[in-house]
Every structure is written in C-alpha cells, then in structure tokens.
Short mmCIF file of C-alpha atoms and ligand atoms in Angstrom, two decimals:
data_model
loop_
_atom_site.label_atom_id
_atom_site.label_comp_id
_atom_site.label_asym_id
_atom_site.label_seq_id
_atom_site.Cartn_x
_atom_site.Cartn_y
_atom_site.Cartn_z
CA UNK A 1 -77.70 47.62 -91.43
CA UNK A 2 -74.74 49.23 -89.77
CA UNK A 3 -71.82 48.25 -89.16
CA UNK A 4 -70.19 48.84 -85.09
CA UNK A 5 -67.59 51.22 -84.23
CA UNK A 6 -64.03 48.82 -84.72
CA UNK A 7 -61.87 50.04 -81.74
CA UNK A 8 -59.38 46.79 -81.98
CA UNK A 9 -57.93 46.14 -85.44
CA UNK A 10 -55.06 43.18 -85.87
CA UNK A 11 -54.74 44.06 -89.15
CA UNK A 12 -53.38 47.29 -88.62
CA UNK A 13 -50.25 45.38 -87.52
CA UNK A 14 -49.90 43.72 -90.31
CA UNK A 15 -49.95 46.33 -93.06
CA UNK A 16 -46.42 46.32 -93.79
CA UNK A 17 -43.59 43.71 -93.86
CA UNK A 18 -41.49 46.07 -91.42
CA UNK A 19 -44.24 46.49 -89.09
CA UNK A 20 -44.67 42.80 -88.97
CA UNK A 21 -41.05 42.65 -88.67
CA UNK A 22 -41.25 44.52 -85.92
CA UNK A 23 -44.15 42.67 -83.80
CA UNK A 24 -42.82 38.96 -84.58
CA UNK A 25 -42.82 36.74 -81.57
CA UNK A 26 -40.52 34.18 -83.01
CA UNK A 27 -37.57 33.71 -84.57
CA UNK A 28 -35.19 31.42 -86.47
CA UNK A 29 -31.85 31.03 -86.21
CA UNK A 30 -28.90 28.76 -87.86
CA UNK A 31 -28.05 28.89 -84.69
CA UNK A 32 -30.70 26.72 -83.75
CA UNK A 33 -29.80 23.74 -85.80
CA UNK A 34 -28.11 20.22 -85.59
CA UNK A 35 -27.46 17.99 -88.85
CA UNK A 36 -27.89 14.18 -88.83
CA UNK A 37 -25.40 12.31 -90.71
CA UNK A 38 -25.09 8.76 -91.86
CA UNK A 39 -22.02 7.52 -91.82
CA UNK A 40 -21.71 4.03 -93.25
CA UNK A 41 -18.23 1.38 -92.61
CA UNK A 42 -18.90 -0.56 -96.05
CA UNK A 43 -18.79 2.15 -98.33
CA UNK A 44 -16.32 3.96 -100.45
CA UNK A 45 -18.96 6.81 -101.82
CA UNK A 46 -22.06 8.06 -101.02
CA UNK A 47 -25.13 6.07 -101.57
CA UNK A 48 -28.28 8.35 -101.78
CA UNK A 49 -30.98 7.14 -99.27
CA UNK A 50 -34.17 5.90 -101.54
CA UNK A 51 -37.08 7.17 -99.02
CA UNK A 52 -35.06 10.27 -97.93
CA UNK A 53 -34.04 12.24 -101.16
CA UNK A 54 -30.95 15.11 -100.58
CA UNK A 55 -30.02 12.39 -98.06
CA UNK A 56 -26.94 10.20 -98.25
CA UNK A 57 -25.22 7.81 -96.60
CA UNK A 58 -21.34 8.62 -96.32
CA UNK A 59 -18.46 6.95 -96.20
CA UNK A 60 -15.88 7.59 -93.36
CA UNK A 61 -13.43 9.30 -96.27
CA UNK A 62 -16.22 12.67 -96.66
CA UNK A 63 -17.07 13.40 -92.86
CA UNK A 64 -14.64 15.77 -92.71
CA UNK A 65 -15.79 17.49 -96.12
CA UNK A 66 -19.35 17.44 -94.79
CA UNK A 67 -18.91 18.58 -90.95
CA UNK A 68 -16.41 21.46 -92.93
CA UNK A 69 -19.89 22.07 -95.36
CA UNK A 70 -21.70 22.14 -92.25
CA UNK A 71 -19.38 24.58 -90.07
CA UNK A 72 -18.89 27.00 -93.34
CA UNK A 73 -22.68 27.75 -93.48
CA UNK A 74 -22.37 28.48 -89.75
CA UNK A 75 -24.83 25.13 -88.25
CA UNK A 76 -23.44 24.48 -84.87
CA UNK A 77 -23.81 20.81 -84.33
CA UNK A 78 -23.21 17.83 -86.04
CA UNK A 79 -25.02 14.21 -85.12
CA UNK A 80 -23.43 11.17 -85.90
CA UNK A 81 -25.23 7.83 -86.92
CA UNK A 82 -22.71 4.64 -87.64
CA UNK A 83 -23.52 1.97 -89.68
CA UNK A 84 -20.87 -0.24 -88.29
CA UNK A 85 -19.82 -3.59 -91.10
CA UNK A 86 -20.16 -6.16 -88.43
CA UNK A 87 -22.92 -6.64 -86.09
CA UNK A 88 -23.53 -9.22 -83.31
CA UNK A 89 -26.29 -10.01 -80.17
CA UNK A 90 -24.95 -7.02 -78.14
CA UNK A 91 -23.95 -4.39 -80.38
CA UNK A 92 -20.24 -4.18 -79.33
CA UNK A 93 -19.08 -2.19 -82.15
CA UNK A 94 -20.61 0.74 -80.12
CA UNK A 95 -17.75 0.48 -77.76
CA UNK A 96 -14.86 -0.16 -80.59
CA UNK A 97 -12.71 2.69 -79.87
CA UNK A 98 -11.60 1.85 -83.56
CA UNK A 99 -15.25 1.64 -84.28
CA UNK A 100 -16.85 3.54 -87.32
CA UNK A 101 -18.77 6.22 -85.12
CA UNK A 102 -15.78 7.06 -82.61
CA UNK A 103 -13.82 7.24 -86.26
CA UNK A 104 -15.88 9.93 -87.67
CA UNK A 105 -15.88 11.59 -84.40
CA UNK A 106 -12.22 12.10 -85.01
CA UNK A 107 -12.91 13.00 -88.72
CA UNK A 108 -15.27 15.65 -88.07
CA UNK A 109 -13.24 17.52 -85.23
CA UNK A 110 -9.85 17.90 -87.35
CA UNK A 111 -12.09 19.12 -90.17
CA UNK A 112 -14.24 21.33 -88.25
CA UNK A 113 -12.95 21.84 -84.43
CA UNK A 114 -15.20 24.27 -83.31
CA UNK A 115 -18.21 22.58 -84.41
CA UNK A 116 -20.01 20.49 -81.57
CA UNK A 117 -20.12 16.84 -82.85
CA UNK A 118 -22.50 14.68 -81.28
CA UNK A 119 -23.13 10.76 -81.03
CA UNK A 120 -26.52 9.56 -80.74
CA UNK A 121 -25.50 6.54 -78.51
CA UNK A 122 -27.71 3.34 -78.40
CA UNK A 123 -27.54 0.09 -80.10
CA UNK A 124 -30.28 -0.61 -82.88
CA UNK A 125 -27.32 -0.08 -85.89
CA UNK A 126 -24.76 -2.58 -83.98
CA UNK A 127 -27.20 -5.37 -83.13
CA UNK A 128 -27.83 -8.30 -85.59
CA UNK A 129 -31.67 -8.61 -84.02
CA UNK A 130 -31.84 -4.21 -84.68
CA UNK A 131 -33.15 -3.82 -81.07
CA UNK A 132 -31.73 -1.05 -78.76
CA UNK A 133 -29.96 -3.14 -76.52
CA UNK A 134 -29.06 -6.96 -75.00
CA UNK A 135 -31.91 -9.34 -75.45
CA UNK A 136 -33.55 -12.03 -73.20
CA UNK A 137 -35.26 -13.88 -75.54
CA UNK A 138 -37.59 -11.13 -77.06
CA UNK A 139 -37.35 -8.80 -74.66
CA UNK A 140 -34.40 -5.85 -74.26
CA UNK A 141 -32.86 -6.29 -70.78
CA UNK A 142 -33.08 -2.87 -69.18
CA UNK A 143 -30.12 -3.19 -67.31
CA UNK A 144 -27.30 -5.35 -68.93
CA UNK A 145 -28.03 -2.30 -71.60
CA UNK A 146 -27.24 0.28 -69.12
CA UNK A 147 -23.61 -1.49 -69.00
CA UNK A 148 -22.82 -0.97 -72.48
CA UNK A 149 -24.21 2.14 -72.81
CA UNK A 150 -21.61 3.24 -69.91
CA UNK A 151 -19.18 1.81 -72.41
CA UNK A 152 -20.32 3.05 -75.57
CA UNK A 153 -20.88 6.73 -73.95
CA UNK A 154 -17.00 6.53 -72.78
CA UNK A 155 -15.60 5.16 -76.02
CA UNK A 156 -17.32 8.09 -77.67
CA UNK A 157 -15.84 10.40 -75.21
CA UNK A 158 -12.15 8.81 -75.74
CA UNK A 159 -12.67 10.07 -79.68
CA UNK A 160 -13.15 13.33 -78.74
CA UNK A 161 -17.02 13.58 -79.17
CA UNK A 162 -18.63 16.94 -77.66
CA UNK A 163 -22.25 15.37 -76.63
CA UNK A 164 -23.41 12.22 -75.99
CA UNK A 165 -27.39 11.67 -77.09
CA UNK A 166 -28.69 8.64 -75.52
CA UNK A 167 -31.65 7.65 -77.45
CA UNK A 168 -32.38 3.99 -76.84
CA UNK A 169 -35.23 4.78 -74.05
CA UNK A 170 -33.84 2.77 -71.92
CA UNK A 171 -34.55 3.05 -67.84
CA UNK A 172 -31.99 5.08 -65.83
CA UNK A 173 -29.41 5.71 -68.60
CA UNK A 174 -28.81 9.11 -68.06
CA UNK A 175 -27.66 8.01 -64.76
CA UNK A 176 -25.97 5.11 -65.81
CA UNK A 177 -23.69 7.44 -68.44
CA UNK A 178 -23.14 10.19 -66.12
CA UNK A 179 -21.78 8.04 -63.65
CA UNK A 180 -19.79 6.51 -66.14
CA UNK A 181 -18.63 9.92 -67.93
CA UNK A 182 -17.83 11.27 -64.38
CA UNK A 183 -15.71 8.13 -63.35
CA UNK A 184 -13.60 7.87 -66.36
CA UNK A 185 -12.66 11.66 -66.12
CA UNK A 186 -15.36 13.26 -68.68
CA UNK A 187 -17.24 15.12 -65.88
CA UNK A 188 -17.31 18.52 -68.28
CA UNK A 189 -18.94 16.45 -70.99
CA UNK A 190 -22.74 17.52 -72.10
CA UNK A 191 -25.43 14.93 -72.45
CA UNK A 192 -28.13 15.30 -74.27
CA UNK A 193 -31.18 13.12 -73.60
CA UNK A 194 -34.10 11.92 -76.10
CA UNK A 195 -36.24 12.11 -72.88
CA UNK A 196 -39.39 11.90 -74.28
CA UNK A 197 -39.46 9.42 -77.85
CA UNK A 198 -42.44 7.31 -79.25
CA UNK A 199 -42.57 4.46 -80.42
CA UNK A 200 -43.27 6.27 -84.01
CA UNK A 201 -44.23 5.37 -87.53
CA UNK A 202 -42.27 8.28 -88.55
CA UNK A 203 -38.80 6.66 -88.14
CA UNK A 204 -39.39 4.30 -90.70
CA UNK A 205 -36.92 6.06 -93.64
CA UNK A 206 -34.49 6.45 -90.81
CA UNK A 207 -34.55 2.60 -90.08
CA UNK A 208 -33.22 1.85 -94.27
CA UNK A 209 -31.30 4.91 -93.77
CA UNK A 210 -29.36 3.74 -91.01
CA UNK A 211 -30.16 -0.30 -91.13
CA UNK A 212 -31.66 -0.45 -87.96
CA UNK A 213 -34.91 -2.09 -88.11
CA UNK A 214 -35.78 -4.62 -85.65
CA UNK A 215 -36.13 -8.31 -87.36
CA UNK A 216 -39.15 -8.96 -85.25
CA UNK A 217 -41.84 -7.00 -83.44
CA UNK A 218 -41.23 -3.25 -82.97
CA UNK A 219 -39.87 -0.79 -79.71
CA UNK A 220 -43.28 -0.72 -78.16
CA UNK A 221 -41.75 -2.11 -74.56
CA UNK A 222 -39.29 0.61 -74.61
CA UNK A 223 -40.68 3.59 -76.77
CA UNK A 224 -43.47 5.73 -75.27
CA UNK A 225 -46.65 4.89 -76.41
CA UNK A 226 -47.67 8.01 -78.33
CA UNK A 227 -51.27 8.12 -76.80
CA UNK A 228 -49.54 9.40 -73.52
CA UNK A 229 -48.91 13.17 -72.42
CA UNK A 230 -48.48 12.70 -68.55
CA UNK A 231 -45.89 9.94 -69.06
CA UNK A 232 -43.82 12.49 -71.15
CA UNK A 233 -43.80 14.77 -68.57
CA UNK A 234 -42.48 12.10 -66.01
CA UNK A 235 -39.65 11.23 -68.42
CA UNK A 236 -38.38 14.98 -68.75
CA UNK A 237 -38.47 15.04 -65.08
CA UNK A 238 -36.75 11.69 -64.57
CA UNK A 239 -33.64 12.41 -67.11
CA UNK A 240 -33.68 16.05 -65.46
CA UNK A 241 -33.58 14.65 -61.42
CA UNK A 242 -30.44 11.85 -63.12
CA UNK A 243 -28.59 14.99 -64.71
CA UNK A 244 -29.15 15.36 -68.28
CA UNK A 245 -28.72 18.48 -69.72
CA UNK A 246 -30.68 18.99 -72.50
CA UNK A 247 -33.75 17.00 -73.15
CA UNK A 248 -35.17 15.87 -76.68
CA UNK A 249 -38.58 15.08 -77.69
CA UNK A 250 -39.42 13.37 -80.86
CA UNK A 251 -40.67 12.81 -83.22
CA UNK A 252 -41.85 16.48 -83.21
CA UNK A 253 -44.63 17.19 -85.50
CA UNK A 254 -47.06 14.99 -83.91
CA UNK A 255 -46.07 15.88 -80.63
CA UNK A 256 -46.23 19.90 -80.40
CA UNK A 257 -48.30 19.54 -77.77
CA UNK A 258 -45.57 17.94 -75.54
CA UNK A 259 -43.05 20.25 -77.05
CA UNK A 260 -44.67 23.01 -75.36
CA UNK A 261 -45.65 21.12 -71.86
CA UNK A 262 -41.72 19.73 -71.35
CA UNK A 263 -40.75 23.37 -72.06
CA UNK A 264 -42.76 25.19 -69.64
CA UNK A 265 -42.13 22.64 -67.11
CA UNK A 266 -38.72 21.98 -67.51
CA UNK A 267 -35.29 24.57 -67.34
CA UNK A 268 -33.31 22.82 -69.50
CA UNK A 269 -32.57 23.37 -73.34
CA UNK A 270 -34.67 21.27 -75.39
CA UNK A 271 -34.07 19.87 -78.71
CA UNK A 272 -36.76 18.56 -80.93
CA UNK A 273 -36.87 16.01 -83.40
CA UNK A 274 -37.96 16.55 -87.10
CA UNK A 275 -37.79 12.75 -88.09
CA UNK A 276 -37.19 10.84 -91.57
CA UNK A 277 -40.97 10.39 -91.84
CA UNK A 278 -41.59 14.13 -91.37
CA UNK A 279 -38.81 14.62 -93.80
CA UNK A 280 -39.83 12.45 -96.85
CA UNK A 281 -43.14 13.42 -96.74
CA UNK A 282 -42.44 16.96 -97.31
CA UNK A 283 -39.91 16.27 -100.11
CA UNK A 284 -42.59 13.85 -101.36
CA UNK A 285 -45.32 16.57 -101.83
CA UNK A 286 -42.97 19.10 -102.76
CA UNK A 287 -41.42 16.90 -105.60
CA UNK A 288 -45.42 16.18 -107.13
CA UNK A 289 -45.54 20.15 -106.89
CA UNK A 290 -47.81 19.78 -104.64
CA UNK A 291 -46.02 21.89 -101.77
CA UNK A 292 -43.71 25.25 -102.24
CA UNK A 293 -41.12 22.93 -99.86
CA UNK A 294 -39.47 26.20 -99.16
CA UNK A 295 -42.73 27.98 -97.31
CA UNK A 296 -43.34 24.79 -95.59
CA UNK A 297 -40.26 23.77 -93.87
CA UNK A 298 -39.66 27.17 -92.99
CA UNK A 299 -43.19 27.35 -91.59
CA UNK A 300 -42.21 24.01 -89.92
CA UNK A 301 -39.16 25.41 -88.22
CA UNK A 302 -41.00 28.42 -86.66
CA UNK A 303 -43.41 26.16 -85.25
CA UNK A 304 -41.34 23.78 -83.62
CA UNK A 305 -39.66 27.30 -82.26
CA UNK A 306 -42.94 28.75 -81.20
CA UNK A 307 -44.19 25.25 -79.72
CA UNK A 308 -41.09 25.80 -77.41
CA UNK A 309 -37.94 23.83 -79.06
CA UNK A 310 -34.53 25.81 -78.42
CA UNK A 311 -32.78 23.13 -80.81
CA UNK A 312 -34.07 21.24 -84.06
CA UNK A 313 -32.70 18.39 -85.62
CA UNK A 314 -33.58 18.08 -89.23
CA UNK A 315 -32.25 17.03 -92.99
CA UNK A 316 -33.72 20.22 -93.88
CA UNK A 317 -30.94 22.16 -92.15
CA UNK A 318 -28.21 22.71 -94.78
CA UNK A 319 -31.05 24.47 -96.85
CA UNK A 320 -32.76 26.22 -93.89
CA UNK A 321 -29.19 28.05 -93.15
CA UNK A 322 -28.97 28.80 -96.58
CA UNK A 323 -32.28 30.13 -97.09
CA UNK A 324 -32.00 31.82 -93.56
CA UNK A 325 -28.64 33.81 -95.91
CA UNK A 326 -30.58 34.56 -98.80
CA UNK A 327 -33.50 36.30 -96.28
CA UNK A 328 -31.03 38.38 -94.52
C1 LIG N 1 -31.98 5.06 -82.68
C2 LIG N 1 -32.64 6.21 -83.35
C3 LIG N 1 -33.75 6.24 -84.21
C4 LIG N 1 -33.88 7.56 -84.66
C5 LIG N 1 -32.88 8.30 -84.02
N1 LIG N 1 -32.14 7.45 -83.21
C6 LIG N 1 -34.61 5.15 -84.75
C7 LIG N 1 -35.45 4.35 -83.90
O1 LIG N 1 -35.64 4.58 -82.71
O2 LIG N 1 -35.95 3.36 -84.47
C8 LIG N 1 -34.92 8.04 -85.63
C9 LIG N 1 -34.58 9.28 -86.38
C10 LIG N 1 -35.43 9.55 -87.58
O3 LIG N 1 -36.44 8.88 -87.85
O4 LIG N 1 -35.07 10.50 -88.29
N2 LIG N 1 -32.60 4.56 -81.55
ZN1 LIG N 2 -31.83 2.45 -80.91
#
C-alpha cells in the first residue's frame, strides 16, 4: 500500500498559534456585548437568583455601581429588566415615569453617561396575570397592547433611556412605538426589536429571575412557534419595512440556523439572545466539573459571531470582557 501524493494540507495552517492567528475568520469583541440586569422595587440588597448563579437581582440603590462595573470593563450596553412592587390587569407601572425601570434608567446614566442603557419594553413583569400585554379573557389583545406600549416606550424615553427593545411579540409594535417616539419628539431614538422570539423553554430561570411567569397557559399565541424558519424570516422583514433598527433573535443557541438566515437577508445590526436557560445550564455543568465553563462560553460567543450575530446579550458578559483582558 501507498499512500497518494497530499497537494492540499489544512493542517499546515494550523501549526502555530500565530499562523492561526493570522487565518481566523472570526472575532470577539467587548465591544460586542450587552448586560441584562434585574432590577427589583422591593429590595434593599441584592438577592442572588437560585436557577441563575453569578446572577442577582438589584435594588434601585446599586444600578449605578453596576452600569459604572459595566462601563469600567469597557461593555457598551446595559439592559434593564424592572420588577416593579405593584402590579395590576394592564401593567401600568410600565408607563410610571416614577416607575422602577424609568428610575434606574436615570441611575445608570449619571453613573455611567456614555454607556447605552436600554429598556426591554413589554409587560409580563407589570401584569398581575404575567402575560405581555391587556387581556380579553385568556387571550392578549394585540392592539389595546400596542397603546401602552406607545406609552411605556415614551415614558422610557422621558428618563433618558438610549434604546427601546420591544420584546412582547406583539403585531405592529415597532410601528406603533416609532410613531409614538417620533410624535412626542424622540425621532433620534434607536429601537431595537426582538423580531424573531420563540415561545422557548429556555426562558424559564429568567421568568423567577424577573417574576414574570404567566399564571395560566404559556406565550404560544404570541411567541413564534420554534418549529418555524420561514415565519422568522417574515418577522425580520416586517419589523425592518415598520422601521426598527436592529433586530434580535432569541433564544440563540437553538436557533443558529435563523441567526444566520435573518443576517444574510437582512441589513440591519442584529443582536442575539443567549437566554437564562442557556445560561444555567452551562454554569450547571461547569459547577459538577463537568465543563471548563471558560472554553465553552467563549466557544459559545464565537459561534453566535460566526452564525452571524453583530450583538450578544448574555450573563456571561462581565467575565467574557474580562477574559477577553487577560487574552490580550
Ligand atoms: C419579556 C422577556 C423575556 C425574556 C426577555 N424579555 C421572558 C419571556 O418572554 O417570557 C427572556 C430572557 C431570558 O430568558 O434570559 N417578554
Ligand atoms: Zn413580556
């Protein structure tokens, strides 16, 4: 036996850690990352989140400490989740311009001015019933939503937010909020939409996190059922033709695929989501020893770069920039 002539050799590529240095396709960046924050109206100090360990919520008194942590290690954007201490039918502590979100708002940009804070804007946390908008017996009414999101996005604007993220899936409400944003004067102000979001088993940490769960059935009728690829790309398209500017898919993990698709067939920036689920499992494993948690969210981050994502959301991302330091 003989062996053939080799012309074409990958491996000669990969010989040395310069030379694959110098032949990488993809790169990370801190510059790539936005940190989720709980901030909770009936607390006085932090209360670690069971299913989501490194994960707290905070009280109003250390947002500016945090969004200061976050700015020092050079993470460019901030997003805010309220946990508001009353809640009622319609969620109307989402347009409290004294409300906890639109406080932290305020907290976070006389701490940290030049950091971009942004609001995820929808209802689930203000509602007694933890749906993502009015109901009509059990269903969320599509449109008496859009109303208070037009509020809700405006009262965030009033409080100085940078970027409204609309995230409640509801029909039209990237028009609804521009329209809104433009009328009341905020025509300069970004928003970014979660386009494209399942309804996903991964957002169950993030429902205790952020008390949001919905007392009965789920956010099937308003959520994307994650069996569907063509729908996504209809929803990208949608929130792109009613003027979003940056488009979100998520979760992300299960959905590289669409990652990708929305990327090649879209022009805008798009964020991906690295949910709670995708979170605890990882610092499940890695706690058992089961995982080097370093190698694998790192690994995770490139991917959801490679698969297309310009901006990640992730827990992970006060460790990220600081392991992104220690590399350089
Ligand atoms: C609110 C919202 C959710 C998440 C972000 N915004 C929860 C949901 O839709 O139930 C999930 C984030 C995560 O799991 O990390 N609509
Ligand atoms: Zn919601």
């Amino acid at each position: 036996m003989s062996l053939p002539d080799l012309l074409i050799r990958p491996r000669r590529l990969r010989r040395s850690a310069t030379v694959r240095r110098m032949v990488r396709e993809t790169t990370l960046s801190v510059d790539d990352l936005i940190y989720p924050i709980f901030v909770d109206e009936t607390i006085d100090a932090e209360v670690p989140v069971a299913s989501m360990p490194g994960v707290s919520r905070i009280p109003l008194s250390q947002v500016g400490a945090v969004a200061q942590e976050v700015a020092a290690l050079g993470i460019p954007g901030l997003i805010l989740f309220g946990i508001p201490a009353e809640k009622d039918a319609v969620g109307s502590g989402g347009w409290d311009d004294k409300g906890i979100v639109q406080e932290a708002i305020r907290a976070a940009k006389a701490a940290a001015p030049s950091l971009c804070v942004i609001a995820d804007t929808c209802f689930c946390e203000y509602t007694d019933h933890g749906h993502c908008g009015v109901l009509h017996g059990e269903e969320v009414d599509n449109d008496e939503t859009l109303l208070n999101l037009q509020k809700e996005a405006l009262s965030y604007a009033r409080a100085g937010v940078d970027m409204v993220a609309p995230s409640g899936m509801m029909d039209g409400m990237i028009a609804a909020i521009r329209d809104a944003l433009d009328e009341g004067g905020f025509a300069d102000l970004p928003i970014m939409s979660y386009a494209v979001k399942y309804a996903s088993g991964y957002f169950g940490p993030f429902r205790d996190a952020a008390d949001s769960a919905p007392n009965f059935g789920d956010r099937a009728s308003y959520q994307m059922d994650p069996a569907n690829r063509r729908e996504a790309l209809k929803e990208a398209w949608l929130d792109v033709e009613e003027g979003a500017d940056m488009l979100m898919v998520k979760p992300a993990l299960a959905y590289m695929d669409i990652i990708r698709e929305i990327k090649d067939a879209t022009q805008l920036p798009l964020a991906v989501y690295n949910v709670s689920g995708e979170y605890a499992m990882v610092k499940a494993a890695a706690e058992k020893g089961w995982i080097d948690e370093r190698r694998v969210v790192m690994e995770t981050m490139l991917g959801f770069k490679r698969a297309g994502a310009d901006l990640i959301l992730t827990y992970h991302a006060l460790d990220v920039a600081r392991w992104l330091q220690e590399i350089d």
